[in-house]
PDB file of C-alpha atoms in Angstrom:
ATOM      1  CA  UNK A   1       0.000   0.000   0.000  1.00  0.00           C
ATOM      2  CA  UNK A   2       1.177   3.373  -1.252  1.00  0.00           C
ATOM      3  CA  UNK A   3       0.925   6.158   1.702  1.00  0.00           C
ATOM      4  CA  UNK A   4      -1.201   9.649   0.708  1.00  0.00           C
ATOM      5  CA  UNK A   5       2.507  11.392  -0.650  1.00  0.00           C
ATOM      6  CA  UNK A   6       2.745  12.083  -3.748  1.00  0.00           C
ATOM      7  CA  UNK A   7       5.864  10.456  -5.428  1.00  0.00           C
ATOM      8  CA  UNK A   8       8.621  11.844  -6.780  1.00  0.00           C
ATOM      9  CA  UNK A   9      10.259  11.421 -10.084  1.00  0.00           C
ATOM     10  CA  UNK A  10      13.500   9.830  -8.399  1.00  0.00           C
ATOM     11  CA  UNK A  11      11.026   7.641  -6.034  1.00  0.00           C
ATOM     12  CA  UNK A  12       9.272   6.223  -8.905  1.00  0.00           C
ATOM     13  CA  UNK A  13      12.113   4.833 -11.136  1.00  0.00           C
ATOM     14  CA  UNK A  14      13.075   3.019  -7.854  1.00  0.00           C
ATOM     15  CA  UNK A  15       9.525   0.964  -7.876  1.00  0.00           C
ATOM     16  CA  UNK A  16       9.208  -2.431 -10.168  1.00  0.00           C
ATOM     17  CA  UNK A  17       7.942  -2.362 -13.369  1.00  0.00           C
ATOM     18  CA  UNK A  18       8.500   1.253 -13.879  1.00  0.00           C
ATOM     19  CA  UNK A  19       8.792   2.529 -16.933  1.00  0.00           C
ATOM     20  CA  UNK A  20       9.914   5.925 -18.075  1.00  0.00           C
ATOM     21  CA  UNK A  21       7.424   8.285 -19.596  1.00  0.00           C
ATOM     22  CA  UNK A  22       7.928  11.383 -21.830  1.00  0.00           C
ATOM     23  CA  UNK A  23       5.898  14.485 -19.662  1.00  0.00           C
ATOM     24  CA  UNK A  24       3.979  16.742 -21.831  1.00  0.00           C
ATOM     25  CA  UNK A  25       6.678  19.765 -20.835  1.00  0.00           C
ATOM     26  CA  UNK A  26       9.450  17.269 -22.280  1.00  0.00           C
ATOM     27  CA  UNK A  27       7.358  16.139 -24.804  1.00  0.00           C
ATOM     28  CA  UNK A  28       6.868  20.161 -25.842  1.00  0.00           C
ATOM     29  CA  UNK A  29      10.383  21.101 -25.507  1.00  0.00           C
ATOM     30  CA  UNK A  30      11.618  18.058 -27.496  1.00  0.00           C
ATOM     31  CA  UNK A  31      14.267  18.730 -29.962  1.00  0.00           C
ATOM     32  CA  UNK A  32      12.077  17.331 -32.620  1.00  0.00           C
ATOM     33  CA  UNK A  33       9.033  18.599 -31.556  1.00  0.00           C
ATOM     34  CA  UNK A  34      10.567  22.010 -31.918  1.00  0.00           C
ATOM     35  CA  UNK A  35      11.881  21.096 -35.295  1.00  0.00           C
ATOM     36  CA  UNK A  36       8.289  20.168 -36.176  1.00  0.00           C
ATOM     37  CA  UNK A  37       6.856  23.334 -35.164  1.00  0.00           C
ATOM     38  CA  UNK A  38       9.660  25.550 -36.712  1.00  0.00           C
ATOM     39  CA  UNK A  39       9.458  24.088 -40.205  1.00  0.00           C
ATOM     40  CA  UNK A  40       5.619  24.972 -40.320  1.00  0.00           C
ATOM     41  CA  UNK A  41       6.604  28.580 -40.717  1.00  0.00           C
ATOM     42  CA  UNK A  42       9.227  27.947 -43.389  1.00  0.00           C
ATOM     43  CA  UNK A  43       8.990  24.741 -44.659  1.00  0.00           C
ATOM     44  CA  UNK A  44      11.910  25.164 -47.249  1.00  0.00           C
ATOM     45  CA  UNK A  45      14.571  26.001 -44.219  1.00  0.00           C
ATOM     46  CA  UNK A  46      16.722  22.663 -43.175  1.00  0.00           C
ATOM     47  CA  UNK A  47      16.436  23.798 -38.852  1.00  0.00           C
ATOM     48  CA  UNK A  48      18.696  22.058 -36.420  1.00  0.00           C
ATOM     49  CA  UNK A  49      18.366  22.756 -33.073  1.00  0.00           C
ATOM     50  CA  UNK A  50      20.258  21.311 -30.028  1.00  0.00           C
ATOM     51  CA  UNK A  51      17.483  20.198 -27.550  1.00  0.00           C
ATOM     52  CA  UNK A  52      17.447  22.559 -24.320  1.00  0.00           C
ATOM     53  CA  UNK A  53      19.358  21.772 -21.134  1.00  0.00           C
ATOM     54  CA  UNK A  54      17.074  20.654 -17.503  1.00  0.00           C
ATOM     55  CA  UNK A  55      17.430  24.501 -16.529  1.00  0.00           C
ATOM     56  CA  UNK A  56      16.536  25.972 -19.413  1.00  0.00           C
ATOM     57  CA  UNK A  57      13.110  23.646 -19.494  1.00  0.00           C
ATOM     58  CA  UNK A  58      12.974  25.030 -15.567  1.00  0.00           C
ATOM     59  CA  UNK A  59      12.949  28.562 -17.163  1.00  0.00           C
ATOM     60  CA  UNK A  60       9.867  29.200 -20.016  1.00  0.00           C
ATOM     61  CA  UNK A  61      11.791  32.832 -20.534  1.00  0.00           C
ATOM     62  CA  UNK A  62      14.424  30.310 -22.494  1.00  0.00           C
ATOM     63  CA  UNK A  63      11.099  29.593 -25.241  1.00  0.00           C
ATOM     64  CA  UNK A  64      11.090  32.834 -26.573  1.00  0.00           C
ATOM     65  CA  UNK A  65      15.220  33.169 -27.397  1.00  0.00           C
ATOM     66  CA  UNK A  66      14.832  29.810 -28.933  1.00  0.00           C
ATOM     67  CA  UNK A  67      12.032  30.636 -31.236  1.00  0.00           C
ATOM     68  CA  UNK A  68      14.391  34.392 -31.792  1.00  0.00           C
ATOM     69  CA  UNK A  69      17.014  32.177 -32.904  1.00  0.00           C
ATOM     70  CA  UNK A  70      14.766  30.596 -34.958  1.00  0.00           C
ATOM     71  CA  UNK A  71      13.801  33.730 -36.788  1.00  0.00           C
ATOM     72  CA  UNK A  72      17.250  34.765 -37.374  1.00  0.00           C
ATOM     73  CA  UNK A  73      17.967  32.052 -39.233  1.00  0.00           C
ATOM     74  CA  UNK A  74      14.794  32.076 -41.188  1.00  0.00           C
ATOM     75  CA  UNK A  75      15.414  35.643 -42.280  1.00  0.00           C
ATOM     76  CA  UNK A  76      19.028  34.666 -42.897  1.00  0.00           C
ATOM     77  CA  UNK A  77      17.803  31.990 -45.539  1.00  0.00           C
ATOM     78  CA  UNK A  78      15.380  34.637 -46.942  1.00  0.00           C
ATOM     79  CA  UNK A  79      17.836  37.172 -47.488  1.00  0.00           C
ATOM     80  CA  UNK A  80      20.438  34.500 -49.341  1.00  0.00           C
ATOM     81  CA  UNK A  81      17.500  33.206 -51.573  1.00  0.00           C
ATOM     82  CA  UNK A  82      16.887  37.582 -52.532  1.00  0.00           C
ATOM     83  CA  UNK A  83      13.166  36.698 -52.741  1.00  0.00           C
ATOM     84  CA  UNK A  84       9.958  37.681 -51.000  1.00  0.00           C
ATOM     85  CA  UNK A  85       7.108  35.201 -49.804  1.00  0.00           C
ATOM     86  CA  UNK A  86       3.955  36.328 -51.558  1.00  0.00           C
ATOM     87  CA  UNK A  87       2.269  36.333 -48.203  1.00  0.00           C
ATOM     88  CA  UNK A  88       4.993  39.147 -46.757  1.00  0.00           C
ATOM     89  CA  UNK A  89       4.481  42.564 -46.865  1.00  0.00           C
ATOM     90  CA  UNK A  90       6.207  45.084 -49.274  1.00  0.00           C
ATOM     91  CA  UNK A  91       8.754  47.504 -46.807  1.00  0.00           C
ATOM     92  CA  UNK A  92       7.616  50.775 -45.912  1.00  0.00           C
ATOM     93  CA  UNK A  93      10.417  51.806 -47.038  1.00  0.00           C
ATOM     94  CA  UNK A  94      10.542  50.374 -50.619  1.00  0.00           C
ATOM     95  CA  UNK A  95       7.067  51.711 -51.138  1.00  0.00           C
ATOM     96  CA  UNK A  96       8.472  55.674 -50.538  1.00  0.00           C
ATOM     97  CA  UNK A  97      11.184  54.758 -52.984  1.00  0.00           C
ATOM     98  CA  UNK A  98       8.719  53.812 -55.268  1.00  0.00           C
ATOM     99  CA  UNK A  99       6.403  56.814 -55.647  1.00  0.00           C
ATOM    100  CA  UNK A 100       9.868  59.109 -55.485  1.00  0.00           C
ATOM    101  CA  UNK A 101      10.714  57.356 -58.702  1.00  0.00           C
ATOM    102  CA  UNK A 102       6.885  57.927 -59.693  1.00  0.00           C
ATOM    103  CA  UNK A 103       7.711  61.940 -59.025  1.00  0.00           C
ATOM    104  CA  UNK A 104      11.158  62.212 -60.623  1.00  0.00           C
ATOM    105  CA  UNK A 105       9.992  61.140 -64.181  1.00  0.00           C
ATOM    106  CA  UNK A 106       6.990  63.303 -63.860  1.00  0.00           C
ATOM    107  CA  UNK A 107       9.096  66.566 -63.289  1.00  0.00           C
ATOM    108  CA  UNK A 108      12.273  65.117 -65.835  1.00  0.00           C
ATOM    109  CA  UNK A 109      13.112  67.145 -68.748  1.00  0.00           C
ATOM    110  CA  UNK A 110      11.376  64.285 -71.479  1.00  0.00           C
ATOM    111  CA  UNK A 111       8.017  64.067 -69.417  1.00  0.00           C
ATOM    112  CA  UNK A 112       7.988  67.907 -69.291  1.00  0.00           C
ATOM    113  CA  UNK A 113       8.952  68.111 -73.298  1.00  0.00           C
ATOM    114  CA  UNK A 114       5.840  65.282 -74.355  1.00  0.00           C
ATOM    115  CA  UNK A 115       3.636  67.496 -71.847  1.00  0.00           C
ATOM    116  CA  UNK A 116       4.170  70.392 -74.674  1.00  0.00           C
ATOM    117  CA  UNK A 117       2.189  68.195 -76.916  1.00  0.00           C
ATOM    118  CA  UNK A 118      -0.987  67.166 -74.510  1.00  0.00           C
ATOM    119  CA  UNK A 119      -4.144  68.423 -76.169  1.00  0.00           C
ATOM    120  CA  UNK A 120      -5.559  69.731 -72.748  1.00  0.00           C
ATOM    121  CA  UNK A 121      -2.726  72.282 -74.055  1.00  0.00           C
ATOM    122  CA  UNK A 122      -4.073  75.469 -75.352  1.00  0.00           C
ATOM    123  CA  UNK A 123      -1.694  77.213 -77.637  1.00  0.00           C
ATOM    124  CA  UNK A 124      -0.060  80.380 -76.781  1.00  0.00           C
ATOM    125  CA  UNK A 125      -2.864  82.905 -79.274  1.00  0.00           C
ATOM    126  CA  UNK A 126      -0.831  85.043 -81.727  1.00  0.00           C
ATOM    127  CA  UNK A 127      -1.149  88.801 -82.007  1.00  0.00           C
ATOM    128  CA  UNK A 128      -2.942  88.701 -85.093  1.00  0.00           C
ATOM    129  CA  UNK A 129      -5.681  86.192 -83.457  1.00  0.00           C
ATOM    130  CA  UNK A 130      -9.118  86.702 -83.455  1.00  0.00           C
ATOM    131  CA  UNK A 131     -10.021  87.993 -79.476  1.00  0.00           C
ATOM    132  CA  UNK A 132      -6.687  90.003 -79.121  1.00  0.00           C
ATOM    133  CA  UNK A 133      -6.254  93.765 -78.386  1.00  0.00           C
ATOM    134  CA  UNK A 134      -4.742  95.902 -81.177  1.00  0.00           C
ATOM    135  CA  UNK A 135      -5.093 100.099 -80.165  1.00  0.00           C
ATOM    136  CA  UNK A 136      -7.599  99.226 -77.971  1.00  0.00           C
ATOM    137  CA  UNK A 137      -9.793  97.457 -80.356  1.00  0.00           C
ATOM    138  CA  UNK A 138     -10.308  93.993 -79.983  1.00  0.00           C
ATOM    139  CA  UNK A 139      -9.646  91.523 -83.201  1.00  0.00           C
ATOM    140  CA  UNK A 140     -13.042  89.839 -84.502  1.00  0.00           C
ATOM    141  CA  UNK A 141     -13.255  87.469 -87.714  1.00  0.00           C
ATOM    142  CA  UNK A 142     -11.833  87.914 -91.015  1.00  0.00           C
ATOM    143  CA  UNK A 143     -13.613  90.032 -93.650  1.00  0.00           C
ATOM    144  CA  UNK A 144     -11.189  90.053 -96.535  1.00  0.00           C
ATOM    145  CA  UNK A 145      -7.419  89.642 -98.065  1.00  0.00           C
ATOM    146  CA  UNK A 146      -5.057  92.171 -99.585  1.00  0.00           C
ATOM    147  CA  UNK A 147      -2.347  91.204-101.694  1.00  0.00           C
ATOM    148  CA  UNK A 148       0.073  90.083 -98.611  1.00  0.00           C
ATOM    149  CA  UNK A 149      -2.611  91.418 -95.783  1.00  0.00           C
ATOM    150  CA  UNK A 150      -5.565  90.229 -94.315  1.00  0.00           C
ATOM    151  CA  UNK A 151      -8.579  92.437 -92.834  1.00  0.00           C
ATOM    152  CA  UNK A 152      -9.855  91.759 -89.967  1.00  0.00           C
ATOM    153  CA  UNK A 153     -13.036  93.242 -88.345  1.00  0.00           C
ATOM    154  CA  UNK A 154     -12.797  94.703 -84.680  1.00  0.00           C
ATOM    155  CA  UNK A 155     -14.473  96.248 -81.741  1.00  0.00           C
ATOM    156  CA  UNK A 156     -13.970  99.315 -79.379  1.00  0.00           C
ATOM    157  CA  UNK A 157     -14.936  99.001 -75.844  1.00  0.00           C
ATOM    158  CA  UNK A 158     -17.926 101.644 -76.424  1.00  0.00           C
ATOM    159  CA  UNK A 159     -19.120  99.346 -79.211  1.00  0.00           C
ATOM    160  CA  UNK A 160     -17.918 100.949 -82.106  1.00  0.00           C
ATOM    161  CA  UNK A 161     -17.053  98.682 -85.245  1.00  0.00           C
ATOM    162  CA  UNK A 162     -13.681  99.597 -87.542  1.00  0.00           C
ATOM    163  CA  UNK A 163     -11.048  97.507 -89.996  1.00  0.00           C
ATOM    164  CA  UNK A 164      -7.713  96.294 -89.303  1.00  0.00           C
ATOM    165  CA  UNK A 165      -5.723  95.525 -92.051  1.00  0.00           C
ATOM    166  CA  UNK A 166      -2.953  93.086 -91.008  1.00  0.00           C
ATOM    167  CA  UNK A 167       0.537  92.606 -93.007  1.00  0.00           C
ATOM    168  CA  UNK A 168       2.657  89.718 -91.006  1.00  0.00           C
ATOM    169  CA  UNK A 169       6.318  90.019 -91.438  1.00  0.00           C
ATOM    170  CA  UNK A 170       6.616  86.808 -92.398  1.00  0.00           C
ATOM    171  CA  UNK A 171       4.440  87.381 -95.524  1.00  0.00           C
ATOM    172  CA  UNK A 172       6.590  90.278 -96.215  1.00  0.00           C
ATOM    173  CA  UNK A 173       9.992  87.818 -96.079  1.00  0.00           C
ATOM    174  CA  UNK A 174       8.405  85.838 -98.395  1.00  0.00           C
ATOM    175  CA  UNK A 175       8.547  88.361-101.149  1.00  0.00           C
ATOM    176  CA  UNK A 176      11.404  88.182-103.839  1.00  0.00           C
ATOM    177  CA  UNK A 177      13.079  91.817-101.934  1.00  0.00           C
ATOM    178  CA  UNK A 178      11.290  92.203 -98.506  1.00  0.00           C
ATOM    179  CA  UNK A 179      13.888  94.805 -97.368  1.00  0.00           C
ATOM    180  CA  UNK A 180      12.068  96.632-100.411  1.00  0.00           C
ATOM    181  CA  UNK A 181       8.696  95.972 -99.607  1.00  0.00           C
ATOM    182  CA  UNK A 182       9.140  96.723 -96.004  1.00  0.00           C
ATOM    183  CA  UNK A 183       9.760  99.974 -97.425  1.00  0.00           C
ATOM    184  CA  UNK A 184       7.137 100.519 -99.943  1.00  0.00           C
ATOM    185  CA  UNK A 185       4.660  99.493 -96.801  1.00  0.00           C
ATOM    186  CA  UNK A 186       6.291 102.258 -94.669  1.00  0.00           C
ATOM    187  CA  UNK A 187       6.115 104.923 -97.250  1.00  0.00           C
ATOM    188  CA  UNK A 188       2.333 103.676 -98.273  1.00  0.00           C
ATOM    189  CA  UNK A 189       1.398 103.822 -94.440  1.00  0.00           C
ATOM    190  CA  UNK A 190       2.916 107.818 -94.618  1.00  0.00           C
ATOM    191  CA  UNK A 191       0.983 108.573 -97.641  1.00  0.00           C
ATOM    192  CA  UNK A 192      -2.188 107.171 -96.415  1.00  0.00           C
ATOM    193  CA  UNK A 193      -2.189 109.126 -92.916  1.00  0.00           C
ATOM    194  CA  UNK A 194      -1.649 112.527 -94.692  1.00  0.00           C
ATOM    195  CA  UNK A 195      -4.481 111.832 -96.599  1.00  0.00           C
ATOM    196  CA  UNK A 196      -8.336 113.464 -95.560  1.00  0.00           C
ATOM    197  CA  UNK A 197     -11.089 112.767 -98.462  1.00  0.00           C
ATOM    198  CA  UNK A 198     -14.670 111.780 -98.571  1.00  0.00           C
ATOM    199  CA  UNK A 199     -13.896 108.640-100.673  1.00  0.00           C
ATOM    200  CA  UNK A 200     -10.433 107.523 -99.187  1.00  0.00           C
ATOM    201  CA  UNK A 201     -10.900 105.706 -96.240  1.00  0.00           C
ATOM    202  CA  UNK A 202      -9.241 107.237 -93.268  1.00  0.00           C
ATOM    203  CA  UNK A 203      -6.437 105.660 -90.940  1.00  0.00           C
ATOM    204  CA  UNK A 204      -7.192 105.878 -87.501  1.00  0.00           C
ATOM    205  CA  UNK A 205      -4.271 104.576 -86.020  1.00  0.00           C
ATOM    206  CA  UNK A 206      -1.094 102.424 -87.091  1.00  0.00           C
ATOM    207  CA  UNK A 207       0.701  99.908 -84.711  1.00  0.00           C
ATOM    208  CA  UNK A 208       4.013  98.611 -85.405  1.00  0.00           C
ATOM    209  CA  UNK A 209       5.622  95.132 -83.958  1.00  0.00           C
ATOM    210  CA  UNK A 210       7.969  92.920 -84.690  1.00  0.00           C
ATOM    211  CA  UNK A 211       5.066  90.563 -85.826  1.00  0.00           C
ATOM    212  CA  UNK A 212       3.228  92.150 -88.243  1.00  0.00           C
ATOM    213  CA  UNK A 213       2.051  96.089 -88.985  1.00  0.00           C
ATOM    214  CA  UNK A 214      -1.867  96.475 -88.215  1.00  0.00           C
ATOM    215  CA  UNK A 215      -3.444  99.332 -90.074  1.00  0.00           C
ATOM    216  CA  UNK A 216      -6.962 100.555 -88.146  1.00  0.00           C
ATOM    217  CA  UNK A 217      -9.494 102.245 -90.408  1.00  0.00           C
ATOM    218  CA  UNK A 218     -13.011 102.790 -91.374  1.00  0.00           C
ATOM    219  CA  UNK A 219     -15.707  99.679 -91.589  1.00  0.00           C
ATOM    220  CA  UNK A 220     -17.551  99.673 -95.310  1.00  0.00           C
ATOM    221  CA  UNK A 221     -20.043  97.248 -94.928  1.00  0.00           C
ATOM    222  CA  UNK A 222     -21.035  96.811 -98.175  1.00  0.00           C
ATOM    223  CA  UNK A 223     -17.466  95.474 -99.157  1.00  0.00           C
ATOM    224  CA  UNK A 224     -14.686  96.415-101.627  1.00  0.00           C
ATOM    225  CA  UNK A 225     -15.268  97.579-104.574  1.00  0.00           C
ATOM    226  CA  UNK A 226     -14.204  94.067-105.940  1.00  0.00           C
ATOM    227  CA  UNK A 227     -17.184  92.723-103.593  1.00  0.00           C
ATOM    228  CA  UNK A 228     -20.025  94.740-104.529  1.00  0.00           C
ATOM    229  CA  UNK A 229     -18.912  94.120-108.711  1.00  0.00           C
ATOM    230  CA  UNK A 230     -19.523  90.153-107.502  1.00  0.00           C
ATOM    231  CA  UNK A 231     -22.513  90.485-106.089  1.00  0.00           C
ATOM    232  CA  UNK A 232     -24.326  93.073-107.663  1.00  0.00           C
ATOM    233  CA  UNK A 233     -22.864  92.394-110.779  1.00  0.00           C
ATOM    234  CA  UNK A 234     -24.269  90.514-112.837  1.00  0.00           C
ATOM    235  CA  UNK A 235     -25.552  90.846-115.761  1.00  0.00           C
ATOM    236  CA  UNK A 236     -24.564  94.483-114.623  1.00  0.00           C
ATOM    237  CA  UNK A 237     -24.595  96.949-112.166  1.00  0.00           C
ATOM    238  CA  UNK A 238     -27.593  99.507-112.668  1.00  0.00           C
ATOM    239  CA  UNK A 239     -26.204 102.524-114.448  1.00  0.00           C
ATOM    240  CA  UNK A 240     -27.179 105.592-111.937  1.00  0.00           C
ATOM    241  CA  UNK A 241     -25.087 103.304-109.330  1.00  0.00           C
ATOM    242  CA  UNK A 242     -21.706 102.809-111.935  1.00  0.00           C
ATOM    243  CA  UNK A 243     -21.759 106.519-112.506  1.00  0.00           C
ATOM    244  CA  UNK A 244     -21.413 107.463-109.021  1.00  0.00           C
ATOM    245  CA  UNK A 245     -18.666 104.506-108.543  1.00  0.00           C
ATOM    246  CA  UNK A 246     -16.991 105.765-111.432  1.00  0.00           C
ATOM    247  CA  UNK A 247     -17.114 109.448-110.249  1.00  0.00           C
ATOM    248  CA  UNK A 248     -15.595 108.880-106.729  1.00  0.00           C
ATOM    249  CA  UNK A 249     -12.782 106.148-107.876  1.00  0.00           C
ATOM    250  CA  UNK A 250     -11.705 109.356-110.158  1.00  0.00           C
ATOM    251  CA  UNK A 251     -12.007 112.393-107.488  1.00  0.00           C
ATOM    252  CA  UNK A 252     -10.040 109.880-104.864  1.00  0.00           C
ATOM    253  CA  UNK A 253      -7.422 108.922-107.915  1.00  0.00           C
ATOM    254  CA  UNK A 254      -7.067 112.844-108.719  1.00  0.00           C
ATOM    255  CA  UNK A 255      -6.573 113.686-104.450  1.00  0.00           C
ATOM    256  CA  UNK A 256      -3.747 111.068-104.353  1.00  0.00           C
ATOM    257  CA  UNK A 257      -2.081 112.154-107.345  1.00  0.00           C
ATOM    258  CA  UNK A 258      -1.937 115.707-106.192  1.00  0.00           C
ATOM    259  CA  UNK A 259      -0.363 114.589-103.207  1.00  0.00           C
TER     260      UNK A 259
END
């Protein structure tokens, strides 16, 4: 008969018949049962662990450093294989790098060059444009063509309706002598402002750029001369109204001639 004592470990293996049994704390901090539970978080690492001493299965603080250990040589193998497991995470730190890359080849020189060509882009208007400000007047649509000029009609800010004839430079560079017909421009535009006759249109104001010369004058809004002979015509124009053409084309020919 036993007494009520519990019995020791050392009393037991002294009794017949006993045989020694693996505890469930042995059992736990087996060296293969470690193994076991280590290669379920990295199955492709080879582990090999030495099994814990009697004091360090006295101490549980010894669990934790074993399963650190662990992890340093699982991120050991991880770093010599250069590869990520699908399941981890992307660094903080590689994500910033990313969208700095993302910012630098917005703002580089080629991204800001093929921006020039986005057609969210308005262009840059030219002087000569239709909505642009020339002596105060501002450009409207085109009415009619010179020989190297084109006339455009405009506003004043009270409302008031005029002509500006337009001569680009670049027209005038594409004449055989454009030094010469810069000239013969300059010395028409002197000839017209001296001039003050009922049937010579009047010039209001002249504006000189490096783009183009812009003439302001008087709105006909019947046309040219050329424009009414179109329209009005054909077969012919009625004979009271070529009489008084005729008559004013000669008192306006005689006025410049005096000149």
């Amino acid at each position: 008969m036993f007494s009520g004592h519990l019995l020791s470990r050392e009393d037991s293996r002294s009794l017949p018949g006993y045989t020694p049994q693996t505890s469930h704390q042995e059992l736990a901090f087996s060296s293969a049962s470690r193994t076991g539970r280590l290669s379920s978080f990295c199955p492709a690492a080879s582990w090999s662990l030495d099994a814990p001493s009697d004091a360090d299965l006295e101490d549980e603080q010894h669990l934790p450093a074993a399963f650190s250990r662990a992890d340093d040589k699982q991120n050991t193998l991880l770093h010599r294989t250069n590869s990520y497991s699908p399941t981890l995470p992307i660094p903080m730190h590689a994500e910033k790098s990313t969208t700095a890359s993302a910012q630098n080849v917005c703002a580089s020189p080629a991204a800001m060059f093929l921006a020039a060509f986005s057609p969210n882009l308005k262009p840059t208007p030219l002087p000569d444009d239709e909505g642009q400000t020339v002596a105060g007047y501002t450009l409207g649509g085109i009415i009619g063509y010179g020989g190297f000029s084109v006339i455009r009609r405009a506003y004043s800010a009270s409302g008031g309706v005029v002509a500006v004839k337009i001569v680009k430079k670049s027209d005038l560079q594409k004449q055989s002598n454009p030094a010469l017909a810069q000239r013969k421009l300059d010395h028409e535009a002197d000839i017209w402002s001296s001039l003050s006759h009922e049937h010579i249109l009047p010039l209001f104001a002249a504006v000189h750029t490096s783009y183009a010369d812009f003439f302001v004058t008087l709105l006909c809004p019947a046309g040219s001369l050329y424009d009414i002979l179109q329209r009005d015509g054909t077969p012919a124009l009625p004979q009271d109204d070529a009489g008084m053409m005729f008559r004013q084309v000669g008192h306006q020919t005689r006025e410049c001639s005096s000149g």
